XYZ file of C-alpha atoms in Angstrom:
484
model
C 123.889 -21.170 32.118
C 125.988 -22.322 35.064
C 124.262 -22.565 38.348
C 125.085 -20.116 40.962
C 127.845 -21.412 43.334
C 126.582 -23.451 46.293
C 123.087 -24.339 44.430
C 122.348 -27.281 43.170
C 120.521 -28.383 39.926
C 117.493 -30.012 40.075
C 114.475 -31.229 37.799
C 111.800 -28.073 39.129
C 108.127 -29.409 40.205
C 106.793 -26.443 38.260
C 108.434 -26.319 34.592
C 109.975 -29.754 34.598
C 113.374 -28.175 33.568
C 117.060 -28.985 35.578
C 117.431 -25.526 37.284
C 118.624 -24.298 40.451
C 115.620 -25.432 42.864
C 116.581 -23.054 45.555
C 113.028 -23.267 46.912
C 109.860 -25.563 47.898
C 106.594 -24.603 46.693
C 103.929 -26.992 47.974
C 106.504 -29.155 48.738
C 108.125 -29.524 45.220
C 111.585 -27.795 44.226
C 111.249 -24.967 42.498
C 113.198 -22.856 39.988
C 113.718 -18.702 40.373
C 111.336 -18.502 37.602
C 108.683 -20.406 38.090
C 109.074 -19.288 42.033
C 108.280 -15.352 40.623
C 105.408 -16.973 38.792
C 103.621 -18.500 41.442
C 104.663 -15.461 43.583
C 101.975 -13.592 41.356
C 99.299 -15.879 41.862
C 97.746 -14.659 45.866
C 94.759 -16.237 46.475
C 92.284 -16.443 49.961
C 93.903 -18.478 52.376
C 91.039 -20.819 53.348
C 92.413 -21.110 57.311
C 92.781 -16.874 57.501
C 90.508 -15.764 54.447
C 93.842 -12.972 53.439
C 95.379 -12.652 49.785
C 98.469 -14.699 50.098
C 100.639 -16.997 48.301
C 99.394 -20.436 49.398
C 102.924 -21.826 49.308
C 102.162 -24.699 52.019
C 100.249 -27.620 53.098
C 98.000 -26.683 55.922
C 97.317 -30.138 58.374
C 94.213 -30.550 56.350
C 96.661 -31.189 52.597
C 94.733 -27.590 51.463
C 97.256 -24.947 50.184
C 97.396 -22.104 52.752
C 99.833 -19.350 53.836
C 103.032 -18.818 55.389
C 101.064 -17.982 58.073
C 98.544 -20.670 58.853
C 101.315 -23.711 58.780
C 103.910 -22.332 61.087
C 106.648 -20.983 58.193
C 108.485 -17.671 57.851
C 106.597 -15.801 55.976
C 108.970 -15.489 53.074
C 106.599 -13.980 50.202
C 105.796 -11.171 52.335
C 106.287 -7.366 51.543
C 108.803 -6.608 54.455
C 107.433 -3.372 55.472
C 103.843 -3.748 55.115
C 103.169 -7.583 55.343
C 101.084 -7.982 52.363
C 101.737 -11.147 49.460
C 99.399 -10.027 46.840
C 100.907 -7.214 44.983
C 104.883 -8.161 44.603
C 107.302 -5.947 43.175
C 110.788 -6.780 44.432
C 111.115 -7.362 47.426
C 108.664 -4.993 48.489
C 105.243 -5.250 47.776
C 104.046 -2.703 44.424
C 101.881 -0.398 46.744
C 105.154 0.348 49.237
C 107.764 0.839 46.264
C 105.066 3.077 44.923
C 104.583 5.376 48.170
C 108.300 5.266 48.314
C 109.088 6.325 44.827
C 106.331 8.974 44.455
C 107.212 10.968 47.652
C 110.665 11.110 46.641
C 109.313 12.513 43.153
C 106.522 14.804 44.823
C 109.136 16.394 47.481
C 109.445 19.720 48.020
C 112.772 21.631 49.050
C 110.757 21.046 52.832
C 110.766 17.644 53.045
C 106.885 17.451 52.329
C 105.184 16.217 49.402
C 103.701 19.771 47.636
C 100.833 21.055 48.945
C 99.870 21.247 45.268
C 100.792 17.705 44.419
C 98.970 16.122 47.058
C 95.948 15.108 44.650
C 98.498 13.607 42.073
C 100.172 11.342 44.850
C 96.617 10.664 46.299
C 95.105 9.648 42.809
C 98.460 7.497 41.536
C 98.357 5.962 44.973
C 94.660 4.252 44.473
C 95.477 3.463 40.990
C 94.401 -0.279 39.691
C 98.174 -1.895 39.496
C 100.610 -0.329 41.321
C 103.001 -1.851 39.032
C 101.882 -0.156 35.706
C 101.673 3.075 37.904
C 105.655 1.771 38.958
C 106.766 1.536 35.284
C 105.527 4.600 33.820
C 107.580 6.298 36.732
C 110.697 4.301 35.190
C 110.198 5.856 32.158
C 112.278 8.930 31.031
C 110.342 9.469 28.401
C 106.958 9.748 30.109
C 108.626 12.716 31.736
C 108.148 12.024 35.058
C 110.898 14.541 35.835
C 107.689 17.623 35.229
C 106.268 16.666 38.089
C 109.352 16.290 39.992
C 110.746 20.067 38.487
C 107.178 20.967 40.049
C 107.856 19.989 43.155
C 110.990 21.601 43.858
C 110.086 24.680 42.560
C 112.030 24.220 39.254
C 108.851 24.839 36.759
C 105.978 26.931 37.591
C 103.235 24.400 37.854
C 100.746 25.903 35.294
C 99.629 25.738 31.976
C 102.028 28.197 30.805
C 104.959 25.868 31.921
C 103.282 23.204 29.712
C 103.278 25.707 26.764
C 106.949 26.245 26.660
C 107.287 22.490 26.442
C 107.937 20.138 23.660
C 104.415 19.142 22.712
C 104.644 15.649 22.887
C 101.987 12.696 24.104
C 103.708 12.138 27.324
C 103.868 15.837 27.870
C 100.113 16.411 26.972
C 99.603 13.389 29.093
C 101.240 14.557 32.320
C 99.394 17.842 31.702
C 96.086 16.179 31.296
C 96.372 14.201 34.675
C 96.769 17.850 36.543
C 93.806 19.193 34.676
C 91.949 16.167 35.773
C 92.649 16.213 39.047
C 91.958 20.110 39.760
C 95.578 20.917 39.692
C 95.317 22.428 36.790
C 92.048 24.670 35.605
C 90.382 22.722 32.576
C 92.213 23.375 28.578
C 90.669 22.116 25.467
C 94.367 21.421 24.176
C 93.128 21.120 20.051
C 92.420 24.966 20.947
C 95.447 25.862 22.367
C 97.694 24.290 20.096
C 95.702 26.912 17.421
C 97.216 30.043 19.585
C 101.556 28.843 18.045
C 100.189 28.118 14.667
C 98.118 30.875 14.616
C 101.237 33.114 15.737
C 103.549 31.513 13.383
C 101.062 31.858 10.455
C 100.845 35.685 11.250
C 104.476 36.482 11.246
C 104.361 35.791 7.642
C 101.722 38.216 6.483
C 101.212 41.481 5.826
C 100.788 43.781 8.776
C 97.684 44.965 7.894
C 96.346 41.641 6.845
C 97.966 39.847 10.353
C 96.292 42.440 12.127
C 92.484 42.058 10.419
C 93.365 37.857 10.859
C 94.518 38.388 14.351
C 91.313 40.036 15.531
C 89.065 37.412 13.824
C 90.694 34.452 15.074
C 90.439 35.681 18.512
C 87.167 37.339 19.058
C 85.506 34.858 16.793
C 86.772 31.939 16.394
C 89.005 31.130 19.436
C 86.409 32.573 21.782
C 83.836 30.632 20.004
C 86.188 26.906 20.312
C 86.956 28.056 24.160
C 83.230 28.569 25.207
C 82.643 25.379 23.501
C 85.152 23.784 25.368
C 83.409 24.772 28.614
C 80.860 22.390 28.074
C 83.093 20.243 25.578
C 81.985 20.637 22.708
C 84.845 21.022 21.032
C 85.342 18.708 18.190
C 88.010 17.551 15.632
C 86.249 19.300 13.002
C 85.098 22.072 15.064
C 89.060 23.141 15.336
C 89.882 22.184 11.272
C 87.029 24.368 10.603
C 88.333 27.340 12.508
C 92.293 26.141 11.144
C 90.275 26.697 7.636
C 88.704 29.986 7.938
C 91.738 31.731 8.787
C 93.642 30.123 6.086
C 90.653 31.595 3.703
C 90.747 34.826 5.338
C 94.712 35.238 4.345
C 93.952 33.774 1.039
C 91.305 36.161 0.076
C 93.337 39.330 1.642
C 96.297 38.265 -0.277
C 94.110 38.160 -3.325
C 92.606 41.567 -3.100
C 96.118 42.560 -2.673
C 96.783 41.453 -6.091
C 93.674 43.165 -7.604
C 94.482 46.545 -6.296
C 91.438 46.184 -3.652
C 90.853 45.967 0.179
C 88.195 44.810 2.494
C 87.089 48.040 2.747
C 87.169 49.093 -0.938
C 86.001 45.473 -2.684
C 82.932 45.235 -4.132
C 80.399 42.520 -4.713
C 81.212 41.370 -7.768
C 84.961 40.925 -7.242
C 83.959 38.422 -4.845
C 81.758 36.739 -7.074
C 84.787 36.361 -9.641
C 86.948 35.122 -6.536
C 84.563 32.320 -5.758
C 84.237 31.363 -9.328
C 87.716 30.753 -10.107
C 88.714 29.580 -6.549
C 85.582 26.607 -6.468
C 85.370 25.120 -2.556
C 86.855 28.330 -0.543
C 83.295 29.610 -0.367
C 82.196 28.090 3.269
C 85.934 28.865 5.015
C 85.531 32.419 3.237
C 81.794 32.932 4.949
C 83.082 33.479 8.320
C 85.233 35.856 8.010
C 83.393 37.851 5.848
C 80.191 37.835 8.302
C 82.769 38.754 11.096
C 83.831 41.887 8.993
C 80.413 42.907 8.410
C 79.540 42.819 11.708
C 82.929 44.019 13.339
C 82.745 46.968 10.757
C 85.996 46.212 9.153
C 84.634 45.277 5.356
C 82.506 46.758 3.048
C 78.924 44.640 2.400
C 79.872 41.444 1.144
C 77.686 37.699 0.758
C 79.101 34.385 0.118
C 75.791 33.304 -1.323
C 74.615 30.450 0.731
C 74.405 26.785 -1.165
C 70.993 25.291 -0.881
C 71.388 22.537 1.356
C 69.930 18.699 -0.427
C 68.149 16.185 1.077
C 70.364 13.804 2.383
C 70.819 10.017 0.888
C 69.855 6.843 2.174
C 72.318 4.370 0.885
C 71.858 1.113 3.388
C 69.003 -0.686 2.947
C 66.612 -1.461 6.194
C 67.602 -5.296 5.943
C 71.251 -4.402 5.867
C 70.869 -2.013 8.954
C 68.943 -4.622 11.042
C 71.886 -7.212 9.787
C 74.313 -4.764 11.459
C 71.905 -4.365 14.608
C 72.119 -8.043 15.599
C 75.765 -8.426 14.533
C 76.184 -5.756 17.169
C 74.146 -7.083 19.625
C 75.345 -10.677 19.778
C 79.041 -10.741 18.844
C 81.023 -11.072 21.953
C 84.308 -11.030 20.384
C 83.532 -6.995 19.324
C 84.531 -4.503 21.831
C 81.963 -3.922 24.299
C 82.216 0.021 23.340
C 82.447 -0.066 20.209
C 79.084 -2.481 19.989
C 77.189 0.347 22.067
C 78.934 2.777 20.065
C 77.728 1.606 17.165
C 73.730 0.310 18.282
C 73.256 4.023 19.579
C 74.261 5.188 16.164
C 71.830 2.288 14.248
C 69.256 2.418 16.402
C 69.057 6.000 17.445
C 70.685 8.075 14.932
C 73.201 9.296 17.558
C 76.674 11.081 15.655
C 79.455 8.859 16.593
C 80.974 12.522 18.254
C 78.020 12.674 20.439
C 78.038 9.104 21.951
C 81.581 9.571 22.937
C 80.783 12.674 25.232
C 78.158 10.667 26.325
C 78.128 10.700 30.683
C 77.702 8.229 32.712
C 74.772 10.161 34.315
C 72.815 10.044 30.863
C 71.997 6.084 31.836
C 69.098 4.822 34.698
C 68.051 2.356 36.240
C 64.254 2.532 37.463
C 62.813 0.924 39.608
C 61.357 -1.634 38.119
C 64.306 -2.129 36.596
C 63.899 -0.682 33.073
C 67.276 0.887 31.790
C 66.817 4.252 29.896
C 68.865 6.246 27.857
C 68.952 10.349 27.528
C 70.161 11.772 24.259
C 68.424 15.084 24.893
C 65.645 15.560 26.923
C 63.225 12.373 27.021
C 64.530 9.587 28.489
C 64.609 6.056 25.845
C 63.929 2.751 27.264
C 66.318 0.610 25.905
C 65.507 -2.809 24.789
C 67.329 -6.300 26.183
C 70.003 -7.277 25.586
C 71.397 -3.537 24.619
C 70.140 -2.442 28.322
C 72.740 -5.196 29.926
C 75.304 -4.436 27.462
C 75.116 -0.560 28.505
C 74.938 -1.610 32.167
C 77.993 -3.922 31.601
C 79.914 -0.681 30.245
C 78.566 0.764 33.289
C 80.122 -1.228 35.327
C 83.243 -1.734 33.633
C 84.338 1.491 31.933
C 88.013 1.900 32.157
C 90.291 4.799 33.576
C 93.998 5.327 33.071
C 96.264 2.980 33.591
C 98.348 5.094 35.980
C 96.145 6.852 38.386
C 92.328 6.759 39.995
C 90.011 9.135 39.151
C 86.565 9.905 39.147
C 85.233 9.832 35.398
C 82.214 11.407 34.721
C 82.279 9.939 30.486
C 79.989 6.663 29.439
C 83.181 6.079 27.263
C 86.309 7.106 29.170
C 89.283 7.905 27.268
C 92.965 6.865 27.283
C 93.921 9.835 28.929
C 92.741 11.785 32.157
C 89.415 13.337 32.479
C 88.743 13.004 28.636
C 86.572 10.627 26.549
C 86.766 7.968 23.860
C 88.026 10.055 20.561
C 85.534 9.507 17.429
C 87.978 8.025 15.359
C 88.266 4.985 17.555
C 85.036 3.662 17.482
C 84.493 4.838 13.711
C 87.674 2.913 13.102
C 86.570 -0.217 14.054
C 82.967 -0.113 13.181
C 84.522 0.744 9.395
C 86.641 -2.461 9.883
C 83.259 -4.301 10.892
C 82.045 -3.196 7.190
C 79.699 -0.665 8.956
C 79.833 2.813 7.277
C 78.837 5.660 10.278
C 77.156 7.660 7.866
C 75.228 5.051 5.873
C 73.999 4.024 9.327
C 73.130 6.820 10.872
C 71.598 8.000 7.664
C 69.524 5.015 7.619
C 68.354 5.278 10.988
C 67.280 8.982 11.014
C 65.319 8.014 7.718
C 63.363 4.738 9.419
C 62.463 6.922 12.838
C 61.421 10.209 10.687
C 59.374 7.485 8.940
C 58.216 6.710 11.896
C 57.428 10.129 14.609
C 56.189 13.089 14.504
C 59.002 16.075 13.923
C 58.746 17.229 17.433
C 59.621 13.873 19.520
C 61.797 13.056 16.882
C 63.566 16.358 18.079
C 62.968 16.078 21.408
C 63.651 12.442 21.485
C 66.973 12.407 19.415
C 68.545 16.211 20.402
C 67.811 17.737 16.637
C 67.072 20.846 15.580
C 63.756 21.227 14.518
C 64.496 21.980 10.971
C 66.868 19.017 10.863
C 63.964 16.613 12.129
C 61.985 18.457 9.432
C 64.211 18.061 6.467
C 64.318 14.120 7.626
C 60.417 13.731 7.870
C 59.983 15.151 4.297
C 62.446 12.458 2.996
C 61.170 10.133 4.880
C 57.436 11.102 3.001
C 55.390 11.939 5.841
C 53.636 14.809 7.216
C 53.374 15.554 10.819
C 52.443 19.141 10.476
C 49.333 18.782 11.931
C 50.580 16.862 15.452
C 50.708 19.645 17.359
C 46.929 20.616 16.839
C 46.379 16.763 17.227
C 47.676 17.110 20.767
C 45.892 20.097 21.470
C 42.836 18.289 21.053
């Protein structure tokens, strides 16, 4: 490529390549390219102690600042002064203030009352820049926010309904919940309200009417208080997806055998479940709901006797896992916590990644303790540093500052780390979740009496129970032993 008239060519001090050296960098010709580079790289001027580009000789030969050897101050943000954040010729903070209140305006020349916390919170993001680019993009959709502000979309979660439901969508929605904007959604449960709707269109009036009142007195009421204190899991919502599925199934099949809910009998749903294996569990809710609710006559879905589970990892494979975990640097920080609290404590990977922040302390002397349930856990070295490293470095959004309550923060605003992505990787590691956590409940049952092992671990106490008798011990006389 040509040079640019009126610049010369040069070999550049940087890169070694004949460019257009347009300017001195420590006293060596630079080219554009390597000049942006080393733009980039603010450090602490040693004669003022700022973050600036140390461009220059100072009268001791030590790189300093524009500043500090008498030059103009060339790498400086024009409006603000500072060198360590560069975007343009601005600095990233003042494009960013500049671009967001032009996208948070309201028809009065303010930023929205409304909006304030989203310009406050993208504002005091980590990098500006990020925060810059996702603003550049159409299709993170932006352009809500700005319809917001000017009064073009209704900002609520009803606005967000009528939208294409789409990750940049949900994303933009999430950051509003977040930050107060918005009241708190569990959006797996509202994404159950269209299909649910659609799915009813296509039955029966009086089955869509039965189905319609179970979904939402029983099972979306039941996902939605769960969500207050978020509970709500991936399963939880196919569970819920299933037993209305079941419900329509079975309706549609009494149909066919000249029988209702009201008229079927016991035995009709015996030869249901025997030549329909599998629908028995999906089929159990509903029919308890219309037993209760008064809508069916007195049906059972007899209830499968639970086994004992199976141990399948060996205690010398588990403890290879353990110190795998605890020494290899190159695995994820989170994911290696992730995966001890699961080998060492029997924690469900779902669990851990609602974990708070709040459910880790520091005593005073220093000990670092863990709270599954109620009792507090001293944690052992190294996994106390590692937890106090995740501590200290748990991420947040790329876009916007936030306070985050989660031990495992998520990719998105004000939610955690999803199961699958610490299952993922552990599975990729050639630890199974189950296996381990199976083999961990089985060596502490071995090991406690049923009720710290419920206390200690957040189980039910027929869970601990069913554990301590596979585990071969008896603990049914602690409690008197305590008395004592």
């Amino acid at each position: 490529m040509s040079a640019p008239r009126g610049w010369s060519t040069t070999t550049c001090g940087q890169c070694g390549e004949l460019r257009p050296c347009h300017r001195k960098i420590l006293e060596q010709r630079v080219c554009q390219r390597c000049m942006l580079r080393f733009r980039r790289t603010a450090k602490p001027c040693p004669g003022c102690g700022q973050l600036k580009v140390l461009a220059f000789y100072d009268p001791q030969r030590r790189p300093a600042c524009a500043g500090c050897t008498g030059h103009e101050p060339v790498y400086a943000c024009p409006s603000c002064g500072r060198e360590d954040s560069p975007f343009g010729r601005h600095c990233g903070p003042c494009t960013l203030r500049q671009q967001l209140t032009e996208l948070l305006t309201d028809p009065t020349g303010d930023i929205h009352p409304k909006l304030q916390p989203v310009f406050d919170a993208l504002m005091a993001g980590p990098r500006p820049q990020t925060t810059l680019y996702w603003l550049t993009r159409a299709s993170a959709r932006p352009d809500i926010l700005r319809d917001m502000a000017r009064g073009e979309l209704e900002i609520s979660h009803a606005a967000f309904a009528a939208l294409p439901a789409t990750r940049s969508v949900d994303y933009v929605r999430d950051l509003l919940a977040a930050l107060g904007v918005l009241p708190p959604y569990q959006l797996a449960v509202e994404r159950i309200v269209p299909w649910l709707r659609e799915l009813l269109t296509d039955l029966p009036k009086p089955h869509a009417e039965v189905i319609d009142r179970f979904a939402r007195w029983q099972l979306l009421r039941r996902l939605r208080l769960l969500g207050e204190r978020d509970r709500v899991t991936r399963g939880g919502v196919q569970h819920a997806r299933a037993a209305v599925l079941g419900a329509a199934r079975f309706l549609r099949w009494l149909d066919e055998h000249n029988a209702t809910l009201a008229t079927a009998t016991q035995a009709q749903l015996d030869d249901y479940l025997v030549s329909h294996p599998g629908r028995g569990r999906s089929l159990k809710v509903f029919l308890d709901w219309t037993q209760r609710s008064g809508v069916g006559s007195d049906l059972h879905v007899p209830g499968a006797e639970r086994p004992l589970p199976q141990v399948t990892l060996s205690d010398q494979r588990r403890w290879q896992q353990v110190e795998r975990l605890l020494h290899d640097d190159d695995i994820r920080l989170y994911v290696r916590i992730g995966g001890l609290f699961m080998l060492l404590f029997a924690q469900p990977l779902a669990r851990i990644c609602r974990m708070r922040a709040d459910q880790i302390t520091t005593e005073p002397d220093g000990a670092v303790t863990v709270t599954f349930d109620a009792a507090p856990i001293q944690l052992p070295d190294p996994l106390d540093r590692l937890v106090l490293d995740q501590l200290a470095r748990r991420g947040q959004a790329s876009y916007a500052s936030r306070p985050d309550r989660w031990l495992f923060p998520g990719g998105l605003p004000g939610k955690h780390l999803v199961t699958e992505n610490i299952r993922s990787q552990l599975v990729a590691l050639g630890i199974r979740p189950s296996a381990a956590r199976k083999a961990a409940m089985f060596d502490l049952a071995a090991r406690m009496p049923v009720p710290i092992l419920a206390e200690l671990l957040g189980l039910s106490t027929n869970t601990a129970t069913r554990w301590a008798a596979l585990a071969a011990r008896d603990w049914s006389q602690y409690a008197a032993m305590r008395r004592a």
